[in-house]
Tab-separated table of C-alpha atoms in Angstrom:
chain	number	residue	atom	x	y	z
X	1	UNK	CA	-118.199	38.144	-111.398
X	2	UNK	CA	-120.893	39.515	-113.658
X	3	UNK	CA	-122.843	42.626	-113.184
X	4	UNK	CA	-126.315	41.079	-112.897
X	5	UNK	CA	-124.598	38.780	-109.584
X	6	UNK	CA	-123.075	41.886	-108.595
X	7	UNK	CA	-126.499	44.161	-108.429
X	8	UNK	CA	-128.701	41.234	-107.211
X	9	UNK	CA	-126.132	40.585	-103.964
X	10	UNK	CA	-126.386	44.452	-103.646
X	11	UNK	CA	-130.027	44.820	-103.933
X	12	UNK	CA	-130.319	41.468	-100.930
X	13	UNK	CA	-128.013	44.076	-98.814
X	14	UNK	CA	-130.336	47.243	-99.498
X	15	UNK	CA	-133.444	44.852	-98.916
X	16	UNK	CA	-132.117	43.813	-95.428
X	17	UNK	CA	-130.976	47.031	-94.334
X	18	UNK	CA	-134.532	48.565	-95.235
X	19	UNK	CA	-136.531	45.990	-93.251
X	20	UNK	CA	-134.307	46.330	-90.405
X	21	UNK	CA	-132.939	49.944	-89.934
X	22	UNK	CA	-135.706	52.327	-91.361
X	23	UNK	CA	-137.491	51.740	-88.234
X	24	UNK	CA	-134.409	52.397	-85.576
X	25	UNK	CA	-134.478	55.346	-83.593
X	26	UNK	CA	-131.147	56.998	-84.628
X	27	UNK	CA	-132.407	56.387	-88.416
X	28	UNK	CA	-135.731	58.135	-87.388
X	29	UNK	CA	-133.800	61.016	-85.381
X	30	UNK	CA	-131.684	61.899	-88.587
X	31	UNK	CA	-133.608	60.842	-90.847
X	32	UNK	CA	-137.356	62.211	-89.825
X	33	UNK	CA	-137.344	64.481	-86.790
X	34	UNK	CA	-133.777	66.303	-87.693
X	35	UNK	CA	-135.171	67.753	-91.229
X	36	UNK	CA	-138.594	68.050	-89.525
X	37	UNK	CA	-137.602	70.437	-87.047
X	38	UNK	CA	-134.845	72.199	-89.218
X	39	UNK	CA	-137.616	72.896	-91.521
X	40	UNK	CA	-139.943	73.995	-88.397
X	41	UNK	CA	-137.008	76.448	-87.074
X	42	UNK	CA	-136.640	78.153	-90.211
X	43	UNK	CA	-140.628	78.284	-91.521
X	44	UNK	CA	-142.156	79.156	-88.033
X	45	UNK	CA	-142.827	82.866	-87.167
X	46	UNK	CA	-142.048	84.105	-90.458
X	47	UNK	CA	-144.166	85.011	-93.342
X	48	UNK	CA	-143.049	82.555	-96.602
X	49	UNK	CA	-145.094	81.080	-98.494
X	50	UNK	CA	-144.888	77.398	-98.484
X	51	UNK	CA	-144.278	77.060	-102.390
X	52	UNK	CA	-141.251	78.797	-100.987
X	53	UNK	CA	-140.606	76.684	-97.980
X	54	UNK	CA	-140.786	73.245	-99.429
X	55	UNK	CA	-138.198	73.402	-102.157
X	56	UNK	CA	-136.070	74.184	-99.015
X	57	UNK	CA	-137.562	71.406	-97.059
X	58	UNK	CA	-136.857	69.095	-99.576
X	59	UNK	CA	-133.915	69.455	-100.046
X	60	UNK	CA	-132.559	69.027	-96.333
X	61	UNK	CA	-134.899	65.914	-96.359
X	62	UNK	CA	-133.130	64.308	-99.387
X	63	UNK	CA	-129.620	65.093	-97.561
X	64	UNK	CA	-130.169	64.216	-94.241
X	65	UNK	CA	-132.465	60.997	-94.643
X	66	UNK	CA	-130.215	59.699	-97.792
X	67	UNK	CA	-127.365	59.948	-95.334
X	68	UNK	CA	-128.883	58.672	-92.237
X	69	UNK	CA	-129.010	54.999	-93.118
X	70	UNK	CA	-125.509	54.864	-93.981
X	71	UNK	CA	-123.827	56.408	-90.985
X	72	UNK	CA	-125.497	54.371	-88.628
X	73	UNK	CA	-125.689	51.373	-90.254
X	74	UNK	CA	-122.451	50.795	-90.903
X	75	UNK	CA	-120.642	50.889	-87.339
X	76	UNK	CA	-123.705	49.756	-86.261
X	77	UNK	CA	-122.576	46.524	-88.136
X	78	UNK	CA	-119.344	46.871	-87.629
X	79	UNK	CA	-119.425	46.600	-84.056
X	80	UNK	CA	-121.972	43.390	-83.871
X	81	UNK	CA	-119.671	41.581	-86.475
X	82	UNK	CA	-122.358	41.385	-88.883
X	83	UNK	CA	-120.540	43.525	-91.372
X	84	UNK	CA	-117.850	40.858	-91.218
X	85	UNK	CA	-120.773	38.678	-92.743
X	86	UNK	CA	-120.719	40.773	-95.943
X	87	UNK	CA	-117.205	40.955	-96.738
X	88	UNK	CA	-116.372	37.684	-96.632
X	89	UNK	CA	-119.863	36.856	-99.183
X	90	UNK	CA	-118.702	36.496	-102.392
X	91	UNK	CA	-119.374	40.098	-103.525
X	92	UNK	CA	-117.108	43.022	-104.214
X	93	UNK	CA	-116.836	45.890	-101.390
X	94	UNK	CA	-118.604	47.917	-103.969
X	95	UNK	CA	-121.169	45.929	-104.190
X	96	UNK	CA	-122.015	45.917	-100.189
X	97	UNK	CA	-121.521	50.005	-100.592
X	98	UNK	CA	-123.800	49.970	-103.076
X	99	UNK	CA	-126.265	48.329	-101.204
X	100	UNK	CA	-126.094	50.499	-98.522
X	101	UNK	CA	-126.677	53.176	-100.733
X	102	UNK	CA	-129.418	52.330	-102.220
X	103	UNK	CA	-131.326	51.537	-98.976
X	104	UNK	CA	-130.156	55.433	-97.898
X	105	UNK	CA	-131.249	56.232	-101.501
X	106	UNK	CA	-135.176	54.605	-101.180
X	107	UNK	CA	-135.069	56.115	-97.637
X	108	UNK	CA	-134.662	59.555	-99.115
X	109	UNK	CA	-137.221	59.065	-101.855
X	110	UNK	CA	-139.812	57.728	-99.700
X	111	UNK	CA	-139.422	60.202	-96.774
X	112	UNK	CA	-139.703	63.178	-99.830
X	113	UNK	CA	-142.615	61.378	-101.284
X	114	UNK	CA	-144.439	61.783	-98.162
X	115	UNK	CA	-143.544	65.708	-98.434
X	116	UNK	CA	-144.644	65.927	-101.667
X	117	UNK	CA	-147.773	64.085	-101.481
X	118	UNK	CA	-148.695	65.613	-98.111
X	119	UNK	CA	-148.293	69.329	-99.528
X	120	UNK	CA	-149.095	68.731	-103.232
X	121	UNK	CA	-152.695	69.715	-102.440
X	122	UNK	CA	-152.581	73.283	-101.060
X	123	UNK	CA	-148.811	73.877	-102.968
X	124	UNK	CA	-150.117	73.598	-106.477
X	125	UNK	CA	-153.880	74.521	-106.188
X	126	UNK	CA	-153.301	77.450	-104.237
X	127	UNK	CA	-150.151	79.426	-104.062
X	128	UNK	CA	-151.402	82.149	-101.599
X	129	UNK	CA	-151.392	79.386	-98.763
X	130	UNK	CA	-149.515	80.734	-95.888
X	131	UNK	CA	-147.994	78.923	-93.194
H	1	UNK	CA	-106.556	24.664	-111.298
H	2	UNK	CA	-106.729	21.062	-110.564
H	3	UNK	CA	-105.284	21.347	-106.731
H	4	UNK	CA	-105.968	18.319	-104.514
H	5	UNK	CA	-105.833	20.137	-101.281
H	6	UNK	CA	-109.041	21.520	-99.813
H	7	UNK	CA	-106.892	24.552	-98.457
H	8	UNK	CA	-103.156	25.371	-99.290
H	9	UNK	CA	-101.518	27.931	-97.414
H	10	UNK	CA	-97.821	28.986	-98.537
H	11	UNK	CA	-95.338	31.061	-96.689
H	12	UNK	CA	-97.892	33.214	-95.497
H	13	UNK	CA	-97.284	36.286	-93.491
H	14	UNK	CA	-98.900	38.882	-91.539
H	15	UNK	CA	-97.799	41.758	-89.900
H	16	UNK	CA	-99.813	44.450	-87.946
H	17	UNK	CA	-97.278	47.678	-87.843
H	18	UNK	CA	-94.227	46.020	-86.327
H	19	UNK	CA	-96.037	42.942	-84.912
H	20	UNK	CA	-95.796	39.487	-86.946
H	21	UNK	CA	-99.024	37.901	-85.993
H	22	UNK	CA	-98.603	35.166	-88.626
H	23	UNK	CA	-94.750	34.313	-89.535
H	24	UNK	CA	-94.015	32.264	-93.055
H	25	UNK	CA	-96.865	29.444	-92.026
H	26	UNK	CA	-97.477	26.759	-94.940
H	27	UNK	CA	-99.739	23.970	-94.329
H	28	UNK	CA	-102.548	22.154	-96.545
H	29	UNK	CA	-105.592	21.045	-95.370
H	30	UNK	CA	-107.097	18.073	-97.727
H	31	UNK	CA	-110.631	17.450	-98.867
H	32	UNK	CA	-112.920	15.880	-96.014
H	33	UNK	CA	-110.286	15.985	-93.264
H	34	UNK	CA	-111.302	18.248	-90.174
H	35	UNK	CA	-107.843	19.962	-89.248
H	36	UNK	CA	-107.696	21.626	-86.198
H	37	UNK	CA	-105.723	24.596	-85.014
H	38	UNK	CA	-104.954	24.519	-81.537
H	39	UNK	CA	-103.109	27.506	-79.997
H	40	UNK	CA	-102.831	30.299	-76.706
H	41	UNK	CA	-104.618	33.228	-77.089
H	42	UNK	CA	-103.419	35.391	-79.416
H	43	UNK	CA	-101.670	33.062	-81.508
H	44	UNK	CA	-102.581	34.100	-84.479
H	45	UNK	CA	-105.159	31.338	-85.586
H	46	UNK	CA	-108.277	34.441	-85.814
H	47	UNK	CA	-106.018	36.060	-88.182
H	48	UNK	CA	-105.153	32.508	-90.018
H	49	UNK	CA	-109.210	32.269	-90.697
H	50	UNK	CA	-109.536	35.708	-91.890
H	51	UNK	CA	-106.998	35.910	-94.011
H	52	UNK	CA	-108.336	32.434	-95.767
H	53	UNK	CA	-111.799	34.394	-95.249
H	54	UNK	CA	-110.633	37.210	-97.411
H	55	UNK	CA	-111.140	39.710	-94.752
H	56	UNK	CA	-107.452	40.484	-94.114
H	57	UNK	CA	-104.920	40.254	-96.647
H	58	UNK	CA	-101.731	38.681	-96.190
H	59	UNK	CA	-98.576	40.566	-96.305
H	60	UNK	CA	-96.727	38.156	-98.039
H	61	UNK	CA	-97.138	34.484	-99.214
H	62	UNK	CA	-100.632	32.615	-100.463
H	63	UNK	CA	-103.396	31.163	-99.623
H	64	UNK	CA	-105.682	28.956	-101.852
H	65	UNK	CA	-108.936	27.555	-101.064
H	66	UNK	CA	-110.176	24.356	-103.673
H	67	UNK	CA	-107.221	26.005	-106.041
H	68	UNK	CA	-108.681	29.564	-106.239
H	69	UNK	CA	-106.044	32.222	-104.471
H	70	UNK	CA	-108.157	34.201	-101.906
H	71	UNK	CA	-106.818	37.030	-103.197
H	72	UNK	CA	-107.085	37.052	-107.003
H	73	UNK	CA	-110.082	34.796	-107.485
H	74	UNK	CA	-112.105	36.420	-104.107
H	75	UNK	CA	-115.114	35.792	-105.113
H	76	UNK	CA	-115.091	31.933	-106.163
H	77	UNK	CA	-113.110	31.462	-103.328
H	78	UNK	CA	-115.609	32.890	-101.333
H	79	UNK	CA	-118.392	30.971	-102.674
H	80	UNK	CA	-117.095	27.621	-101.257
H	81	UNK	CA	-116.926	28.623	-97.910
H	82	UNK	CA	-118.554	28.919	-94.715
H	83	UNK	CA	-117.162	30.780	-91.839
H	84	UNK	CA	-118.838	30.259	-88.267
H	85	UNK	CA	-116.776	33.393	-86.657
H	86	UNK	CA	-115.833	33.802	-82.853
H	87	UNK	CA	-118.587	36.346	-82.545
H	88	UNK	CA	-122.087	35.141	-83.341
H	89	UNK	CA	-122.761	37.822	-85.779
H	90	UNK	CA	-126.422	37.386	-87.171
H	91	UNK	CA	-129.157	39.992	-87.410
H	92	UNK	CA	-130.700	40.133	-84.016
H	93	UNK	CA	-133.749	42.377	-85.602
H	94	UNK	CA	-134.580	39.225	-87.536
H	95	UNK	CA	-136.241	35.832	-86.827
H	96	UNK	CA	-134.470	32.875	-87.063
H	97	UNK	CA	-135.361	32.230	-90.655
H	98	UNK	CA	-135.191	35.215	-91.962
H	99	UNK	CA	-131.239	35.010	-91.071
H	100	UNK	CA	-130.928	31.795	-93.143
H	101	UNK	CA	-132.907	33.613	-96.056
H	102	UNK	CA	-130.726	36.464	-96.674
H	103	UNK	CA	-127.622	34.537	-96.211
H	104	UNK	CA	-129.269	32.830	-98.659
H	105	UNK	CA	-130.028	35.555	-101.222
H	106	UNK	CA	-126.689	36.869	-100.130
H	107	UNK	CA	-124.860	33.845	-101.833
H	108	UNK	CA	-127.135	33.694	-104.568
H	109	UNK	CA	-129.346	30.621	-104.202
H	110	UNK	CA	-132.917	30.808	-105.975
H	111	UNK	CA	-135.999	31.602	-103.691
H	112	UNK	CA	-137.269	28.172	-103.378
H	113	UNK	CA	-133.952	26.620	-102.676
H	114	UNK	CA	-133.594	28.970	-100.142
H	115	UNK	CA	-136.743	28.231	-98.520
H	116	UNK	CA	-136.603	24.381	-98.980
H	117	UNK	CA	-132.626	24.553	-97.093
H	118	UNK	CA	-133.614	26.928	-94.483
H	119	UNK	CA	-136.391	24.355	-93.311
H	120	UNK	CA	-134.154	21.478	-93.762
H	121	UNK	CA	-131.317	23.350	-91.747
H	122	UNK	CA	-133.334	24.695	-89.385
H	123	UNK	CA	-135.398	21.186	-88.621
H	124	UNK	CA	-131.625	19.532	-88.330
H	125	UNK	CA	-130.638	21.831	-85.459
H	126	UNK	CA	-134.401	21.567	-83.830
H	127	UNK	CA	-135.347	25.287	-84.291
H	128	UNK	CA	-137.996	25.227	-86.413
H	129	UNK	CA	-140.792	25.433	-84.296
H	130	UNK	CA	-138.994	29.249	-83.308
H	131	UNK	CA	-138.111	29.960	-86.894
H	132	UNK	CA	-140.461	33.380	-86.521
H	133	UNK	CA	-138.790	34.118	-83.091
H	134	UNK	CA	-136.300	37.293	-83.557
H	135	UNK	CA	-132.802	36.078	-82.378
H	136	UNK	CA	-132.469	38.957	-80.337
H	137	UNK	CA	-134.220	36.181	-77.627
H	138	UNK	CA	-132.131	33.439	-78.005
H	139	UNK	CA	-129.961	31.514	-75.596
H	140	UNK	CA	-126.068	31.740	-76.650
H	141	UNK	CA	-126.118	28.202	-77.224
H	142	UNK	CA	-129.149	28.594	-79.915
H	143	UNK	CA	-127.358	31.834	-81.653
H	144	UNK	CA	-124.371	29.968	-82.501
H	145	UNK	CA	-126.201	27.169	-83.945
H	146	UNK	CA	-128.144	29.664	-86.173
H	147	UNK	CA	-124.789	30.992	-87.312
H	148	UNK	CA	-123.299	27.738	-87.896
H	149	UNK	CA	-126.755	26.600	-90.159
H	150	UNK	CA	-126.144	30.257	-92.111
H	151	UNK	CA	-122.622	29.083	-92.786
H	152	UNK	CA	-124.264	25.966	-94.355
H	153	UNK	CA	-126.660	27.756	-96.653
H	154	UNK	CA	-124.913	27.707	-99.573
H	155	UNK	CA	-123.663	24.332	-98.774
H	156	UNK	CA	-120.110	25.222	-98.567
H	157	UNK	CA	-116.972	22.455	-99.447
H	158	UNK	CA	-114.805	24.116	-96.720
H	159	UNK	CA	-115.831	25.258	-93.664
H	160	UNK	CA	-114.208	27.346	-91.021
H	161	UNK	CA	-115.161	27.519	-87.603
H	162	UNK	CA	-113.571	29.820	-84.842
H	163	UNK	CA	-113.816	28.317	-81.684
H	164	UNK	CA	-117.361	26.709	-82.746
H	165	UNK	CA	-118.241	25.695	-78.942
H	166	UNK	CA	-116.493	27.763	-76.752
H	167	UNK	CA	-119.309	28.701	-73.971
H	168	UNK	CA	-121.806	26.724	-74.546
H	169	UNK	CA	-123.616	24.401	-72.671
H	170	UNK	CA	-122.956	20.670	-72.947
H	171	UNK	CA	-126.072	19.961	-74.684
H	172	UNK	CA	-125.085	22.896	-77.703
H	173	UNK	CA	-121.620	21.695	-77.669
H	174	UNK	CA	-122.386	17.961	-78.473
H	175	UNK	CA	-125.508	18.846	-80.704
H	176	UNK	CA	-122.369	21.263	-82.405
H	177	UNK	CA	-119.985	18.653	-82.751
H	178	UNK	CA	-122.318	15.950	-83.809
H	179	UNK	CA	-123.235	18.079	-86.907
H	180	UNK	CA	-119.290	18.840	-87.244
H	181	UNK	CA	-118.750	14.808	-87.816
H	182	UNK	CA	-121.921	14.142	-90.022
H	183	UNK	CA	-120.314	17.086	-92.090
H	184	UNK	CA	-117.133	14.946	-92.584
H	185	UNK	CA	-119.536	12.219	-93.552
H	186	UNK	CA	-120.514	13.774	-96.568
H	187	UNK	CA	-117.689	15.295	-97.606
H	188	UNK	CA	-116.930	18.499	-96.383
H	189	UNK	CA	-113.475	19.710	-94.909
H	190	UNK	CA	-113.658	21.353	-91.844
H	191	UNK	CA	-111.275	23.499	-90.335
H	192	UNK	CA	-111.681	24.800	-86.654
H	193	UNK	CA	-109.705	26.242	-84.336
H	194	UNK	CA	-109.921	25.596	-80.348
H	195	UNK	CA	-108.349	25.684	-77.112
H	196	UNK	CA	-110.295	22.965	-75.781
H	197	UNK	CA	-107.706	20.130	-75.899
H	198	UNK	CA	-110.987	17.175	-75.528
H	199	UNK	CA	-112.656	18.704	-78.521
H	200	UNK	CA	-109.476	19.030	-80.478
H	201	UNK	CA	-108.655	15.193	-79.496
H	202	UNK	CA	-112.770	13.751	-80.292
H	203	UNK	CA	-113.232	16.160	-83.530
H	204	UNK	CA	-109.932	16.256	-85.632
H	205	UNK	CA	-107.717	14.176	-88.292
H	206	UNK	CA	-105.084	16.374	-87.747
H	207	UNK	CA	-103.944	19.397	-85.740
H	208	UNK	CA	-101.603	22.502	-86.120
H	209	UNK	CA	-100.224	23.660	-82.944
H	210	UNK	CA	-99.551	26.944	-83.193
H	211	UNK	CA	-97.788	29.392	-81.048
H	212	UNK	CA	-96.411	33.048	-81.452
H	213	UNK	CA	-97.183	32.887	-84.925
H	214	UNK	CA	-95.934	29.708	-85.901
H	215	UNK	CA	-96.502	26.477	-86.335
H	216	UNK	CA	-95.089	24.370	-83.387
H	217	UNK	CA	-96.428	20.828	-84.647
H	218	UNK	CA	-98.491	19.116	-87.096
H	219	UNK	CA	-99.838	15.722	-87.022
H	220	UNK	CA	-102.760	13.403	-85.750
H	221	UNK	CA	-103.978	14.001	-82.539
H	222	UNK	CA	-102.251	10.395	-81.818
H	223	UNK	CA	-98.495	11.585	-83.675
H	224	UNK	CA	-98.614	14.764	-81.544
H	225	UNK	CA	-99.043	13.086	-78.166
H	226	UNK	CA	-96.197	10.391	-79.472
H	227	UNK	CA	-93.758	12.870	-79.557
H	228	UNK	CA	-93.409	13.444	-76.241
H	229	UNK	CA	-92.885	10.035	-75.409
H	230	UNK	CA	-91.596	10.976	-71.846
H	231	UNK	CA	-94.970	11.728	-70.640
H	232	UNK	CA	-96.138	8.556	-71.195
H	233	UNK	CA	-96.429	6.145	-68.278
H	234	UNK	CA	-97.275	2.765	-66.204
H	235	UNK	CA	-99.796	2.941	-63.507
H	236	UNK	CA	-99.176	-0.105	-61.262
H	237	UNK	CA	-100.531	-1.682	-58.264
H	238	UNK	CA	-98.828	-4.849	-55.948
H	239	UNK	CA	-100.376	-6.743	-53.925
H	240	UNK	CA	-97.937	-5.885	-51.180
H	241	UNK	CA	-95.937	-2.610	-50.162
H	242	UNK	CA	-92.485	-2.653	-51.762
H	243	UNK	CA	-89.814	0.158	-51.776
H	244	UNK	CA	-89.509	2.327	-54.306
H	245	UNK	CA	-86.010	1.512	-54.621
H	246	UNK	CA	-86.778	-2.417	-55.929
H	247	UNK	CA	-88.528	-0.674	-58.758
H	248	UNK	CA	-85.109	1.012	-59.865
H	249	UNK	CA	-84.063	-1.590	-61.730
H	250	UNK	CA	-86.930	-1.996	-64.240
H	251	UNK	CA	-85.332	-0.961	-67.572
H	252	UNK	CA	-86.843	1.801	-69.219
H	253	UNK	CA	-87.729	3.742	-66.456
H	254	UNK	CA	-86.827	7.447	-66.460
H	255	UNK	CA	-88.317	8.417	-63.499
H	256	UNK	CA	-91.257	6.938	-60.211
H	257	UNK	CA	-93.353	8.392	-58.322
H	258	UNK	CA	-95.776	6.320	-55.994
H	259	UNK	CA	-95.440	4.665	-52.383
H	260	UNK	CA	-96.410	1.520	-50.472
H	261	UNK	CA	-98.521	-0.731	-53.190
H	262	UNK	CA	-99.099	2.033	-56.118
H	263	UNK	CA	-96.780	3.364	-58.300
H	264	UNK	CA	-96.389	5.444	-61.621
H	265	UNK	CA	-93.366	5.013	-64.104
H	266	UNK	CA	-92.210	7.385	-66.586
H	267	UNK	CA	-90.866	5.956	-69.510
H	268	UNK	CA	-90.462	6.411	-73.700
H	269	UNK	CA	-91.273	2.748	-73.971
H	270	UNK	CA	-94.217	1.696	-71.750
H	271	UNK	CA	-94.034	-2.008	-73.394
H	272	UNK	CA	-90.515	-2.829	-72.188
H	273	UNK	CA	-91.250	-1.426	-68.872
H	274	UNK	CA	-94.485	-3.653	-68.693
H	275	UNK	CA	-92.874	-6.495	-69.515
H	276	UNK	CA	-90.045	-5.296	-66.842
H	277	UNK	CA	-92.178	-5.165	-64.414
H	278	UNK	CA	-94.293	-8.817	-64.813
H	279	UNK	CA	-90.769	-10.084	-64.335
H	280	UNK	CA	-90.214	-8.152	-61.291
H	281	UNK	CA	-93.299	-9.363	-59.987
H	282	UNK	CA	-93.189	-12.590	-60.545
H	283	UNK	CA	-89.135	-12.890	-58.993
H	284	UNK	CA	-90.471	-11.379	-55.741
H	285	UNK	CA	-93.475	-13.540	-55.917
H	286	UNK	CA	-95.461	-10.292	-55.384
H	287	UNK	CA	-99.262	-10.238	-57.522
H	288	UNK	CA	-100.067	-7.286	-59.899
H	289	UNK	CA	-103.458	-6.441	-58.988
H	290	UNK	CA	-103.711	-3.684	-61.633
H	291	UNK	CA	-101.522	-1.978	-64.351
H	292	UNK	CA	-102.399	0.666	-66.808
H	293	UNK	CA	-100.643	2.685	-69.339
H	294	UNK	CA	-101.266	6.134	-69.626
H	295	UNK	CA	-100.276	8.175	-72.826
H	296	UNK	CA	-99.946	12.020	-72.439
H	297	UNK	CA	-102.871	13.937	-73.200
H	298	UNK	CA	-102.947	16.396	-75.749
H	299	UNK	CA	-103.298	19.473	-73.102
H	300	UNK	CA	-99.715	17.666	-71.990
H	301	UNK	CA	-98.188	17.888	-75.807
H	302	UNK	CA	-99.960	21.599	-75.718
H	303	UNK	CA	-97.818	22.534	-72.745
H	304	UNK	CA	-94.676	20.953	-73.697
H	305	UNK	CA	-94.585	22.596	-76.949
H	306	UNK	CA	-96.173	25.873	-76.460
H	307	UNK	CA	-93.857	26.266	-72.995
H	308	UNK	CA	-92.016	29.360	-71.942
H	309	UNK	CA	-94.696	31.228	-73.898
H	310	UNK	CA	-95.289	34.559	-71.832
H	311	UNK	CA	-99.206	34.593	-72.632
């Protein structure tokens, strides 16, 4: 089957998995709290500046929340049968994997977004800010 | 790729390590017939439908749905059919509709499309008025007809079904089985498996017994239960207690059970023992004040063939 087919089924899995896993709690654990705190463990009681801090933060955010849609998603599906439901659809396993991915991907983006844009303001117009 | 058989199924095999779960079956199912597989636990029918499904590949052998091998041309077999699995398998997190939209989207059918069949699907099975309900509430009965109407989404030519009613309610069951038949009514080929003899007997053309892997029989409901003519048999009732011994010379008879007025005879060939026994009535001047014959059922053709199976 063509590409176009190919991305369109793959973008209907991302879609699907985005309205119905961003907001589960193991997604949340992994994919908010877990960097959250990792962040918090290393930044708290030490003197580094944030412009320091949130090149670090950012990048355990864009690991762990990329990779916590996956993970649970999948045997999640797995074990209700639903996962079933998209192999036998008439799209390649790729295809499903890719639209997996690409929720885990927009997952990662957003939750960094919200970094950026929460920390943009005293990062760039002040680098003295301490923590 | 002009194939007249709905499904075509050659030789196929599947093994799981050293266990043959499906041993050199070939059958064809043609268009707008339902075909029923009928079979113990464990049978191998599940991994029948998934292989034709795509989600387990054979071993060895083929399998062709509408002509296109389920193998090499996946994805347009794919797109022709509609599998209702064992497991009701939708998206609890999602309302009714929203099911029937993505499967939607997932096959490919434009937005409004979507929207316009979901309706019509969902007003068919009588769930629209809790179309915004999340499934994760529904009865059993109402899941399975939710997974049935996302099979028929992308108005599929074949259709498999995996034990479509199996605990339900009567009310799901007959709703179920009423949409199976108006299916054959316009055209599409079903193919279910069951244990339930009655359903079997009410719902398919033809049926595929099938036991340890292969198949045991094939026929109409009506050629299966022919074949074991032995189970077939006269129900009569005299006016007046006889001995069971008078009866003995009815010809045809293989075997009698019965006492005093009412008495059951085994035979191949209930119409010669009928006519048998109106003559032996009317020589002993005795009144028949009933006689029925009684074919086997299918659940008796089930047991005969599947028999000395250790399941």
């Amino acid at each position: 089957m063509s590409v176009p087919w190919e991305a369109g089924r793959a973008w209907a899995i991302a879609k699907k998995d985005m309205r119905i896993y961003y907001l589960k709690p193991p997604t949340i654990m992994f994919g908010i709290f877990f960097p959250a705190f990792l962040f918090l463990s290393f930044a708290v009681g030490r003197n580094i500046p944030l412009t320091e801090l949130i090149p670090g933060l950012m990048a355990i955010t864009v690991f762990f929340t990329s990779s916590s849609i996956g993970p649970v998603v999948i045997p999640w599906e797995r074990r209700t049968g639903s996962f079933e439901r998209l192999l036998s659809a008439p799209v390649s396993l790729i295809s499903v994997l890719a639209g997996k991915t690409l929720a885990g991907f927009f997952f990662g983006v957003s939750v960094s977004l919200v970094i950026i844009i929460l920390y943009s303001g005293p990062c760039f117009s002040d680098n003295g800010v301490r923590w | 790729m002009k194939d007249m058989a709905a499904i075509n199924v050659s030789n196929l095999t599947k093994y799981f390590g050293q266990l043959c779960a499906v041993n050199q079956i070939s059958f064809s199912v043609r268009k707008g017939e339902i075909f029923g597989f009928l079979g113990p636990n464990g049978a191998g029918k599940t991994t029948i439908i998934r292989i034709l499904s795509g989600l387990t590949s054979p071993t060895s052998g083929s399998a062709k749905i509408l002509g296109y091998d389920v193998k090499h041309h996946a994805i347009e077999a794919r797109m022709r059919i509609g599998i209702v699995p064992e497991v009701s398998n939708l998206y609890e997190e999602y309302s009714a509709i929203d099911n029937l939209l993505f499967t939607g989207e997932l096959y490919g059918i434009s937005r409004k499309r979507r929207i316009e069949m979901a309706g019509e699907l969902l007003h068919i099975f009588g769930l629209y008025e809790k179309r915004n309900e999340k499934v994760v509430k529904f009865s059993k009965g109402m899941k399975r007809q939710i997974v049935l109407s996302m099979a028929l989404m992308h108005e599929p030519d074949v259709l498999f079904l995996d034990e479509p009613t199996s605990g339900l309610d009567v009310h799901s069951s007959r709703k179920i089985k009423g949409i199976i038949t108006g299916l054959r009514e316009k055209g599409v080929t079903i193919f279910l498996t069951t244990h339930l003899m009655e359903e079997a007997n009410q719902l398919c053309d033809r049926i595929a017994i099938i036991d340890h892997g292969k198949i045991a029989a094939i026929d109409t409901p009506e050629g299966l239960k022919g074949t074991i003519e032995s189970v077939q048999s006269v129900e009569v009732t005299f006016s007046e207690a006889i001995t069971i011994q008078a009866l003995k010379d009815i010809p045809g008879v293989a075997k009698i059970t019965g006492e005093r007025t009412s008495f059951r005879l085994y035979t191949a060939t209930p119409k010669v023992v009928i006519k048998g026994v109106v003559t032996f009535a009317d020589s002993k001047g005795l009144e028949i004040m009933s006689i029925n014959t009684l074919g086997p059922t299918l659940e008796d053709v089930f047991v005969e063939i599947t028999e000395g199976g250790h399941r």
